Coordinates of C-alpha atoms and ligand atoms in Angstrom, one line a residue:
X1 CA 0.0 0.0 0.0
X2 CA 3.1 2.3 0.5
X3 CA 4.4 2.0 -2.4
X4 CA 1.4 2.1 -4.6
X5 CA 0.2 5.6 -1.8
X6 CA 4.0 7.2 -3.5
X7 CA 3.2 6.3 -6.9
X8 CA -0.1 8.1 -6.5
X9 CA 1.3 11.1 -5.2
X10 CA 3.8 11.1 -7.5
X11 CA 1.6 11.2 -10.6
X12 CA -0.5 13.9 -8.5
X13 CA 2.5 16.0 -8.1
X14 CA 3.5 15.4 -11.9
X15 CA -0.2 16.3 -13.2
X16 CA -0.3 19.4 -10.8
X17 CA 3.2 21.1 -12.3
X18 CA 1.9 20.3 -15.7
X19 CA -1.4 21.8 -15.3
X20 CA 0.0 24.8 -13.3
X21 CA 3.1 25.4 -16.0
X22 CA 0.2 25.4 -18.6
X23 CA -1.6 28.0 -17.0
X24 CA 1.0 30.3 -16.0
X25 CA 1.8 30.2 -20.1
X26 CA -1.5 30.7 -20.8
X27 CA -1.3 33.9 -18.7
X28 CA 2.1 34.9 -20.4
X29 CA 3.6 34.7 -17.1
X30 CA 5.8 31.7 -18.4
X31 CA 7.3 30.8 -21.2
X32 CA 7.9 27.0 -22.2
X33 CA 11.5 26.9 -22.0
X34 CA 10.9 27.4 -18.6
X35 CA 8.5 25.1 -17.7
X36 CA 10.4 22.5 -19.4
X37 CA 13.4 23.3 -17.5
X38 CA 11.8 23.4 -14.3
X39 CA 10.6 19.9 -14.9
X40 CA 13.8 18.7 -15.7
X41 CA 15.2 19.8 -12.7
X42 CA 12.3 18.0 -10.5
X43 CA 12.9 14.7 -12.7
X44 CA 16.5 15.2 -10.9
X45 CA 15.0 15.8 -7.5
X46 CA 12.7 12.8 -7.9
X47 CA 15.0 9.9 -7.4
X48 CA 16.8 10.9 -4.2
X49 CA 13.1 12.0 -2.8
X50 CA 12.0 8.4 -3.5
X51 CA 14.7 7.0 -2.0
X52 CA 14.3 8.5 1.3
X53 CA 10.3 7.0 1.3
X54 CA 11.9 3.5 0.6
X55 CA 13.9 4.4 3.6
X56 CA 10.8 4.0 5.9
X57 CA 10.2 0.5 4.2
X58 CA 13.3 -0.3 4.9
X59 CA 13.9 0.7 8.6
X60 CA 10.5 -1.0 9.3
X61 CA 11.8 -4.6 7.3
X62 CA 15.0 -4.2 9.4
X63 CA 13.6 -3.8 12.8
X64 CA 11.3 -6.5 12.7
X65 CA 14.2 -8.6 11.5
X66 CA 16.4 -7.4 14.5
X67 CA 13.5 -8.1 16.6
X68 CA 13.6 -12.4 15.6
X69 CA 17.6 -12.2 15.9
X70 CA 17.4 -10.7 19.2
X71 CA 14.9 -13.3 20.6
X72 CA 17.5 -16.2 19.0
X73 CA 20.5 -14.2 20.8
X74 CA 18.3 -14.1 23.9
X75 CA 17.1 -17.9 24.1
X76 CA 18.5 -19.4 27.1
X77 CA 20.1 -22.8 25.2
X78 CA 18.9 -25.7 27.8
X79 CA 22.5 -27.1 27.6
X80 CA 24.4 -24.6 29.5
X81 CA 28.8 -24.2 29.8
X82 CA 29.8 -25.4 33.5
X83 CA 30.2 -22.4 35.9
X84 CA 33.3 -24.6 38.0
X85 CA 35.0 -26.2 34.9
X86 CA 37.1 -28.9 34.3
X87 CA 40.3 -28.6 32.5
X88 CA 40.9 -29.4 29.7
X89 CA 42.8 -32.9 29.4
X90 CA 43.9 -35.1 26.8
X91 CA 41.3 -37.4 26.1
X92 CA 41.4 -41.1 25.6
X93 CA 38.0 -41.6 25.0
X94 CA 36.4 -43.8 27.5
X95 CA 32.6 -43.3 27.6
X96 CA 30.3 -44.1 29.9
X97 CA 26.5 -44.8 30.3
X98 CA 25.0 -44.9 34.0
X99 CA 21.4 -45.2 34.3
X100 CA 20.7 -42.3 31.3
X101 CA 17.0 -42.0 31.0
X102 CA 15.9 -39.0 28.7
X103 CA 12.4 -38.0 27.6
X104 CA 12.1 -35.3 24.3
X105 CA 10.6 -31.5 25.2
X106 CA 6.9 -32.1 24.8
X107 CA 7.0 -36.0 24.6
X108 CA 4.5 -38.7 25.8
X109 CA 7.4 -41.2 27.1
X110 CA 11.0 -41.6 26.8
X111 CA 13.4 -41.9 23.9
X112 CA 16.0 -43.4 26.3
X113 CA 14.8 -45.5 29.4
X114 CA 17.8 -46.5 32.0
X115 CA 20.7 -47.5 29.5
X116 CA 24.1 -48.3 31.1
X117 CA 27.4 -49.4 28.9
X118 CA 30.6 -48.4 28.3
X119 CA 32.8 -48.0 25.6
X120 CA 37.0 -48.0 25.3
X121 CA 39.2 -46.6 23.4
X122 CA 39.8 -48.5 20.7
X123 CA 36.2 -50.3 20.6
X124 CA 33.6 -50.6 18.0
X125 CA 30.5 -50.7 19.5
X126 CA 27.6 -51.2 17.4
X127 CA 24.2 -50.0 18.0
X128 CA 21.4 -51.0 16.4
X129 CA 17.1 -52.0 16.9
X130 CA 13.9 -51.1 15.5
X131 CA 13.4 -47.7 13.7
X132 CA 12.5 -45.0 16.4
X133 CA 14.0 -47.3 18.9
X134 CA 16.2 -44.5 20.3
X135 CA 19.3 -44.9 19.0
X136 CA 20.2 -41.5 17.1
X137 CA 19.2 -39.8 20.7
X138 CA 22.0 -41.7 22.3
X139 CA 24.2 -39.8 20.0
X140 CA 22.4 -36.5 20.6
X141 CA 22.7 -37.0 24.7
X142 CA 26.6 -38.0 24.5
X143 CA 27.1 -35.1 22.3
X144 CA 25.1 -32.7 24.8
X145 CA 22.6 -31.4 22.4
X146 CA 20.2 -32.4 25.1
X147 CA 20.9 -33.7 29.1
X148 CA 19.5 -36.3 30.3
X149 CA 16.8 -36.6 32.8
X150 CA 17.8 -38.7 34.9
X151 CA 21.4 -40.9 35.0
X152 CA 25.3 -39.4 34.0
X153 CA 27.5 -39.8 30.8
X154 CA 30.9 -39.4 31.1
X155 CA 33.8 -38.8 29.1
X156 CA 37.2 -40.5 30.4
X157 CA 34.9 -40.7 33.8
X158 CA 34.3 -36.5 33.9
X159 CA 30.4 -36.2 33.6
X160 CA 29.9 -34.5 30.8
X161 CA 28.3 -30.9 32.9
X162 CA 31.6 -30.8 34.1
X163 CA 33.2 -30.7 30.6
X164 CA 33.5 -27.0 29.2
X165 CA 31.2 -27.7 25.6
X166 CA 33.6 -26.4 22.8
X167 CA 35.8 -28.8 24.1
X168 CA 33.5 -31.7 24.7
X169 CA 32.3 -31.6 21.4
X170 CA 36.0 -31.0 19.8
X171 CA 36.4 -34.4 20.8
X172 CA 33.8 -36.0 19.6
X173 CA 33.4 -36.8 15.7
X174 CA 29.8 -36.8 14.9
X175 CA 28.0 -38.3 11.6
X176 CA 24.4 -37.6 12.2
X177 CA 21.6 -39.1 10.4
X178 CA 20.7 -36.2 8.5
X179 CA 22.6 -35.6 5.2
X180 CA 24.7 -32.1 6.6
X181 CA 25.6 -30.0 3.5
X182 CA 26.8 -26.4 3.4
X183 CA 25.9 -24.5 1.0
X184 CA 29.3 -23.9 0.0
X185 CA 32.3 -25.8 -2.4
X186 CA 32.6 -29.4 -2.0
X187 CA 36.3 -28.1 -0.5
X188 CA 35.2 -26.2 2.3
X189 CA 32.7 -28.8 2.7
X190 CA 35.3 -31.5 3.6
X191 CA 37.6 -29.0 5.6
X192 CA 34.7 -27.6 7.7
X193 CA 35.2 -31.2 9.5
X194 CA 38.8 -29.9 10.4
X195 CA 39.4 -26.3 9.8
X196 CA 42.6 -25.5 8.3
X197 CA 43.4 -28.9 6.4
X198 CA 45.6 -29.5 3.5
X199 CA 43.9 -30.1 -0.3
X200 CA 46.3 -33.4 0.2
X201 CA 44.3 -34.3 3.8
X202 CA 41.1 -33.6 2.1
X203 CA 41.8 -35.3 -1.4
X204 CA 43.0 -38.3 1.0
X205 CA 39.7 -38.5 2.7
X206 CA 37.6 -38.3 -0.4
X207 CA 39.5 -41.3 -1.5
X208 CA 38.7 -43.0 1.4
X209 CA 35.2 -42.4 1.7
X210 CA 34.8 -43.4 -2.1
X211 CA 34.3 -39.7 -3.2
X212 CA 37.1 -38.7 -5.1
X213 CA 36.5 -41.0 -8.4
X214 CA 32.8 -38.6 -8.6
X215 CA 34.4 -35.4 -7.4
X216 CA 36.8 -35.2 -9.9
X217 CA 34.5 -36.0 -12.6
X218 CA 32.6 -32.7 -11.9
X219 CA 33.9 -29.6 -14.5
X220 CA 35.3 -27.9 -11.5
X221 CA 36.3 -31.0 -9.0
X222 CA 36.4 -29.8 -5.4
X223 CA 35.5 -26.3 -6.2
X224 CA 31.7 -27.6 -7.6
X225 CA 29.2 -25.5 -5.5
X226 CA 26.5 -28.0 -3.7
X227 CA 23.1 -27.3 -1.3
X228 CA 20.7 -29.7 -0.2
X229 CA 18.3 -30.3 -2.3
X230 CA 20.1 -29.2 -5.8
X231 CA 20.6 -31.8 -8.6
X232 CA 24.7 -31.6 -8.5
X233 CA 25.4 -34.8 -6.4
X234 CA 22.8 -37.9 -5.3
X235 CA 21.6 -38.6 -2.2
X236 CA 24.7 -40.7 -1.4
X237 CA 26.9 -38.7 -2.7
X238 CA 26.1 -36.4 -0.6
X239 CA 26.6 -38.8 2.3
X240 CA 29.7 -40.0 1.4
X241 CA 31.1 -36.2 1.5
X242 CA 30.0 -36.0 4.7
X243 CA 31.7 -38.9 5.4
X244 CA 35.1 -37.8 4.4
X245 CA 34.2 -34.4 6.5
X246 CA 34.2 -36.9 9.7
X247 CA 37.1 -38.7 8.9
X248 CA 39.3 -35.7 8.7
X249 CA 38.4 -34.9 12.1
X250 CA 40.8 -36.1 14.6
X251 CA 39.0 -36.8 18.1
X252 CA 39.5 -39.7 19.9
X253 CA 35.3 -40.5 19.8
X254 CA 33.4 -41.5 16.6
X255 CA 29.6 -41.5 16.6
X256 CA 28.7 -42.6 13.0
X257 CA 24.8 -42.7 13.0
X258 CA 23.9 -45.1 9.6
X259 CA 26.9 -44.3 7.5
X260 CA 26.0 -46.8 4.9
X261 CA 22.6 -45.7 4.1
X262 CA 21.4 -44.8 1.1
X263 CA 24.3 -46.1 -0.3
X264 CA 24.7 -49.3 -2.8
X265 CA 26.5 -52.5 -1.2
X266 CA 29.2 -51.8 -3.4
X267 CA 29.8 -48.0 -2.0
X268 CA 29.1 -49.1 1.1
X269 CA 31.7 -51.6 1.2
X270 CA 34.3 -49.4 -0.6
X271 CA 34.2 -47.0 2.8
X272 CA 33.7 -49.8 5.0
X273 CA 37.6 -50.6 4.6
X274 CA 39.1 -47.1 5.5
X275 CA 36.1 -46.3 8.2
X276 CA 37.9 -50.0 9.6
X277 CA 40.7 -48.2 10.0
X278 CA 40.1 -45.0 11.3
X279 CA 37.9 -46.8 13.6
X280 CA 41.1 -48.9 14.9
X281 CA 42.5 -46.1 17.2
X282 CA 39.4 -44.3 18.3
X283 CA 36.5 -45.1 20.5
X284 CA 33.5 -45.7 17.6
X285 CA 29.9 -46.0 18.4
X286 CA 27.8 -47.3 15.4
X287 CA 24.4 -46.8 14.6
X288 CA 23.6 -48.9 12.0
X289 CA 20.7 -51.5 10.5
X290 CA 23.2 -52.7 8.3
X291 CA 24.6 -55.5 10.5
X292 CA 27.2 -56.3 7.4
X293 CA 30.2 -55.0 10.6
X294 CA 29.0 -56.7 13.3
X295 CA 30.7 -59.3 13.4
X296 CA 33.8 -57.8 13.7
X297 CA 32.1 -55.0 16.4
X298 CA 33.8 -55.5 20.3
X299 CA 30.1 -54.9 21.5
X300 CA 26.9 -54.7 20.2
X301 CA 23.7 -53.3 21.7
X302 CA 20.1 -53.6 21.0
X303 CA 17.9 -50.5 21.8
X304 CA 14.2 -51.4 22.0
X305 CA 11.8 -48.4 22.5
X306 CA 14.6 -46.7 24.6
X307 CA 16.1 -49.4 26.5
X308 CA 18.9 -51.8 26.2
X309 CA 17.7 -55.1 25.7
X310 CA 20.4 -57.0 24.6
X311 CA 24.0 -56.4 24.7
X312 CA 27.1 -58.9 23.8
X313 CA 28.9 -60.2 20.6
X314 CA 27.4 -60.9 17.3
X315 CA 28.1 -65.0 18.3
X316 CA 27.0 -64.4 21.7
X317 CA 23.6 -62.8 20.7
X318 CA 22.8 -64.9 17.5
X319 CA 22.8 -68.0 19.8
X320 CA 20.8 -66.5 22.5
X321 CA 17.9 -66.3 19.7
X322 CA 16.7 -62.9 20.8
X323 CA 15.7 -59.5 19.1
X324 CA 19.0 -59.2 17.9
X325 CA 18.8 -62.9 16.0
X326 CA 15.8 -62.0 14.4
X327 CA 17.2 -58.6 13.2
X328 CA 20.5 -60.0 11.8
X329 CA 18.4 -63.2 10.0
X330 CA 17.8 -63.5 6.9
X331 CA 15.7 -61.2 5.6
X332 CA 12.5 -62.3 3.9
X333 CA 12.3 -61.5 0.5
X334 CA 8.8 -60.6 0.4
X335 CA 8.7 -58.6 -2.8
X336 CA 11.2 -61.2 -4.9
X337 CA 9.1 -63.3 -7.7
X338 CA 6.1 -60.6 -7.6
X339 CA 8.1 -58.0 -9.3
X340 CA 7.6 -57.8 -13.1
X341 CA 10.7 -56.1 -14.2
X342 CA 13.7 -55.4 -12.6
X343 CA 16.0 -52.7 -13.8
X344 CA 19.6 -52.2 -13.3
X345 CA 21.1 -48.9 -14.2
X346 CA 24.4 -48.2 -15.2
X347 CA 25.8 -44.7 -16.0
Ligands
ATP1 N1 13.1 -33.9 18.4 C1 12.2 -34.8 18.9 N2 11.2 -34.4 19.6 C2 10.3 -35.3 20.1 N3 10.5 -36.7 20.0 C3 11.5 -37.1 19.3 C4 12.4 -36.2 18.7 N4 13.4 -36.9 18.0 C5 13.0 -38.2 18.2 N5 11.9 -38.3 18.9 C6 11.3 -39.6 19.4 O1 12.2 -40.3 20.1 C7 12.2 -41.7 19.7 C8 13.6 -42.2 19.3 O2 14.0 -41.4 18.2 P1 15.4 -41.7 17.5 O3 15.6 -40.7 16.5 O4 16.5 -41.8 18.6 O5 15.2 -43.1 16.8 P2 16.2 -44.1 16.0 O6 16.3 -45.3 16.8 O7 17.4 -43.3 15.7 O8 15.3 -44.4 14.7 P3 15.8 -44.6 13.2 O9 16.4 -46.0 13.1 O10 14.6 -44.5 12.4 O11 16.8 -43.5 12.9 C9 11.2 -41.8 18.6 O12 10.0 -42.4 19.2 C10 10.9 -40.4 18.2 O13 9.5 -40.3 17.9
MG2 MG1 18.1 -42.5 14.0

């Protein structure tokens, strides 16, 4: 309404010095040289006049946008920094589970109900259970995104409100669920994992997660712009950069939350290798439905609607016959023989 309120007025004020330059001509008081020039010197005045009313539109747009940034800024986060401490030491990567139960913001029941373990340095221990069970939420209470309500995790035996954030989460490694991308080069997309990295670090890491064969088939390689959501790279593409971004990162803990999916068996077991060996020094918590690693996993647990149900090695638990047996049997293969066609695609 502002704008089309100044375009009125504008024609108005045009129409006005028109009609009144016509009449003082008519009257001889005016000749048209001069009503000409006097227009052209309003036609200057008219931009910077208009300017100033966008200003108001302007001012108003801004505040209200200072306005939603301030109420971010002033958000107390739920997670707060210690107020005594701990130093910082160098960490081996022992983590610990005590009785964590933890229940959502707004949820019916808990997403974690009374789990206990432990995992050393050096360990792979694999997660895994029914979809929803509560597994990714293990990774969000280890890396504090949320405390729990009731138990304590520790790191190297510090609980975790002890441990200044910045450098709790510096040493934890964290491939969440959800595909991160940055709107930025595929580059700086790798070396956000671990600011400051060589293009020899990051080219190593692409290799290793099975990126750098695609990469370099893009016109510009490792300077190729991506987002979420554009038609550059696939889905597990994608993924697999954001696994080379967590393998660049040096911390002693490695929370991969389903590395492998969306990803063929063949990918999949092209970064299975080096995420072997990165694993080999680190403490490595696994999320996974693919139970392809578990045999060679130190532990495995079995979340069930937010508690641990069954925890042991992939021997131990296959003959006890439990959930875990019937997860990691075959899997029926309900839709083979109904299907009329079955494609394969090769680019
Ligand atoms: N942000 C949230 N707010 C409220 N409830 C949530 C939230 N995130 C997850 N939940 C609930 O917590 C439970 C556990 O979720 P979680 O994401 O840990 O499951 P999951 O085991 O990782 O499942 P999947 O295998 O499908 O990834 C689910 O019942 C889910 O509905
Ligand atoms: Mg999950």
């Amino acid at each position: 309404m502002y704008e089309q309120f100044v375009e009125v007025v504008e024609t108005v004020c045009v129409l006005t010095v028109i009609g009144l330059g016509v009449w003082e001509i008519s009257a001889d008081r005016m000749t048209l040289g001069q009503l000409l020039a006097f227009a052209a010197f309003i036609g200057y005045l008219n931009p910077p006049v208009r300017n100033l009313g966008q200003l108001g539109l302007t001012l108003t747009a801004a505040t209200a946008g200072a306005q939603r940034l301030n109420e971010i800024l002033d958000a107390e986060p739920s997670v707060a920094d210690p107020t005594a401490p701990v130093r910082a030491w160098p960490v081996r990567g022992w983590v610990g589970f005590h009785g964590v139960s933890f229940r959502y913001p707004g949820a019916t029941r808990e997403s974690l109900d009374d789990v206990t373990f432990t995992a050393a340095p050096g360990e792979l221990v694999l997660v895994t259970g029914a979809s929803g069970a509560g597994k990714s939420t293990l990774s969000k209470v280890l890396t504090r995104f949320y405390d729990p309500s009731a138990g304590v995790i520790t790191l190297d035996g510090v609980p975790l409100p002890d441990v200044p954030l910045d450098f709790l989460r510096e040493q934890i490694a964290l491939l969440p669920q959800e595909t991160l991308i940055l709107n930025d080069t595929i580059r700086e997309n790798i070396e956000c994992g671990s600011p400051g990295a060589t293009d020899a670090d990051i080219e190593r890491v692409a290799r290793s997660a099975a990126a750098h064969a695609f990469i370099t088939a893009l016109p510009e390689a490792y300077d190729t712009r991506i987002a979420l959501g554009t038609a550059t790279l696939s889905g597990g593409q994608l993924k697999r950069i954001t696994i080379a971004r967590a393998m660049l990162r040096a911390a002693p803990v490695l929370i991969l939350d389903e590395p492998t999916a969306g990803l063929d068996s063949v990918a999949a077991r092209q970064i299975v290798q080096p995420l072997r060996r990165l694993m080999s020094s680190r403490t490595t918590i696994m999320i996974t439905h693919d139970l392809s690693l578990a045999p060679d996993a130190d532990r495995i647990l079995v979340v069930d609607e937010g508690r641990l149900v069954e925890a042991g090695s992939h021997a131990e638990l296959v003959a006890r016959g439990g959930m875990y047996a019937r997860l990691a049997g075959p899997v029926p293969r309900v839709l083979e023989g109904r299907a009329e066609d079955t494609l394969v695609l090769r680019v």
